[in-house]
Short mmCIF file of C-alpha atoms in Angstrom, two decimals:
data_model
loop_
_atom_site.label_atom_id
_atom_site.label_comp_id
_atom_site.label_asym_id
_atom_site.label_seq_id
_atom_site.Cartn_x
_atom_site.Cartn_y
_atom_site.Cartn_z
CA UNK Y 120 0.00 0.00 0.00
CA UNK Y 121 2.92 2.39 0.57
CA UNK Y 122 3.60 2.32 -3.18
CA UNK Y 123 0.21 3.93 -3.81
CA UNK Y 124 0.70 6.50 -1.05
CA UNK Y 125 4.08 7.44 -2.51
CA UNK Y 126 2.62 7.67 -6.01
CA UNK Y 127 -0.28 9.77 -4.75
CA UNK Y 128 2.10 12.14 -2.99
CA UNK Y 129 4.18 12.55 -6.14
CA UNK Y 130 1.06 13.22 -8.23
CA UNK Y 131 -0.04 15.94 -5.78
CA UNK Y 132 3.43 17.54 -5.87
CA UNK Y 133 3.37 17.52 -9.66
CA UNK Y 134 -0.13 18.98 -9.72
CA UNK Y 135 0.85 21.87 -7.42
CA UNK Y 136 4.01 22.58 -9.41
CA UNK Y 137 2.21 22.55 -12.75
CA UNK Y 138 -0.57 24.81 -11.43
CA UNK Y 139 1.91 27.38 -10.14
CA UNK Y 140 3.88 27.39 -13.39
CA UNK Y 141 0.68 27.71 -15.41
CA UNK Y 142 -0.49 30.60 -13.22
CA UNK Y 143 2.72 32.50 -13.99
CA UNK Y 144 1.85 32.43 -17.70
CA UNK Y 145 -1.79 33.46 -17.27
CA UNK Y 146 -2.80 36.91 -18.53
CA UNK Y 147 -5.98 37.43 -16.49
CA UNK Y 148 -6.65 37.42 -12.75
CA UNK Y 149 -9.65 37.62 -10.43
CA UNK Y 150 -9.66 40.74 -8.27
CA UNK Y 151 -11.14 38.86 -5.30
CA UNK Y 152 -9.49 35.44 -5.05
CA UNK Y 153 -6.49 36.08 -7.36
CA UNK Y 154 -7.16 32.93 -9.41
CA UNK Y 155 -5.49 33.28 -12.81
CA UNK Y 156 -6.89 32.49 -16.26
CA UNK Y 157 -5.51 32.18 -19.77
CA UNK Y 158 -8.62 33.60 -21.40
CA UNK Y 159 -10.50 36.75 -20.56
CA UNK Y 160 -13.70 36.27 -18.59
CA UNK Y 161 -16.08 38.75 -17.10
CA UNK Y 162 -16.67 36.66 -13.98
CA UNK Y 163 -14.42 34.32 -11.99
CA UNK Y 164 -15.58 30.70 -12.05
CA UNK Y 165 -14.05 30.22 -8.59
CA UNK Y 166 -15.67 33.05 -6.58
CA UNK Y 167 -17.78 35.11 -9.00
CA UNK Y 168 -15.49 38.14 -8.75
CA UNK Y 169 -14.42 40.43 -11.57
CA UNK Y 170 -11.60 39.21 -13.83
CA UNK Y 171 -9.09 41.80 -15.05
CA UNK Y 172 -6.18 41.71 -17.47
CA UNK Y 173 -2.78 41.61 -15.79
CA UNK Y 174 -1.39 43.72 -18.63
CA UNK Y 175 -3.89 46.47 -17.76
CA UNK Y 176 -2.85 46.34 -14.11
CA UNK Y 177 0.86 46.54 -14.88
CA UNK Y 178 0.29 49.46 -17.26
CA UNK Y 179 -1.76 51.36 -14.68
CA UNK Y 180 0.85 50.65 -11.99
CA UNK Y 181 3.63 52.01 -14.19
CA UNK Y 182 1.60 55.10 -15.06
CA UNK Y 183 0.94 55.66 -11.35
CA UNK Y 184 4.68 55.50 -10.70
CA UNK Y 185 5.33 58.06 -13.45
CA UNK Y 186 2.78 60.45 -11.95
CA UNK Y 187 4.36 60.29 -8.49
CA UNK Y 188 7.87 61.04 -9.76
#
């Protein structure tokens, strides 16, 4: 039985690693729960929050920095 426990543990580790790597490549994010998506959505399937483009957020953050300088 320990073989299956070991295999299950490795599968869970792989799943977590692949989810975190995939999230780094995502271009959209929920404002509430911060779940990331590859495609634009108006509503988060996880919590129902608003989904925004990460490119829009980074552009607005850089423009805010320019205004404060």
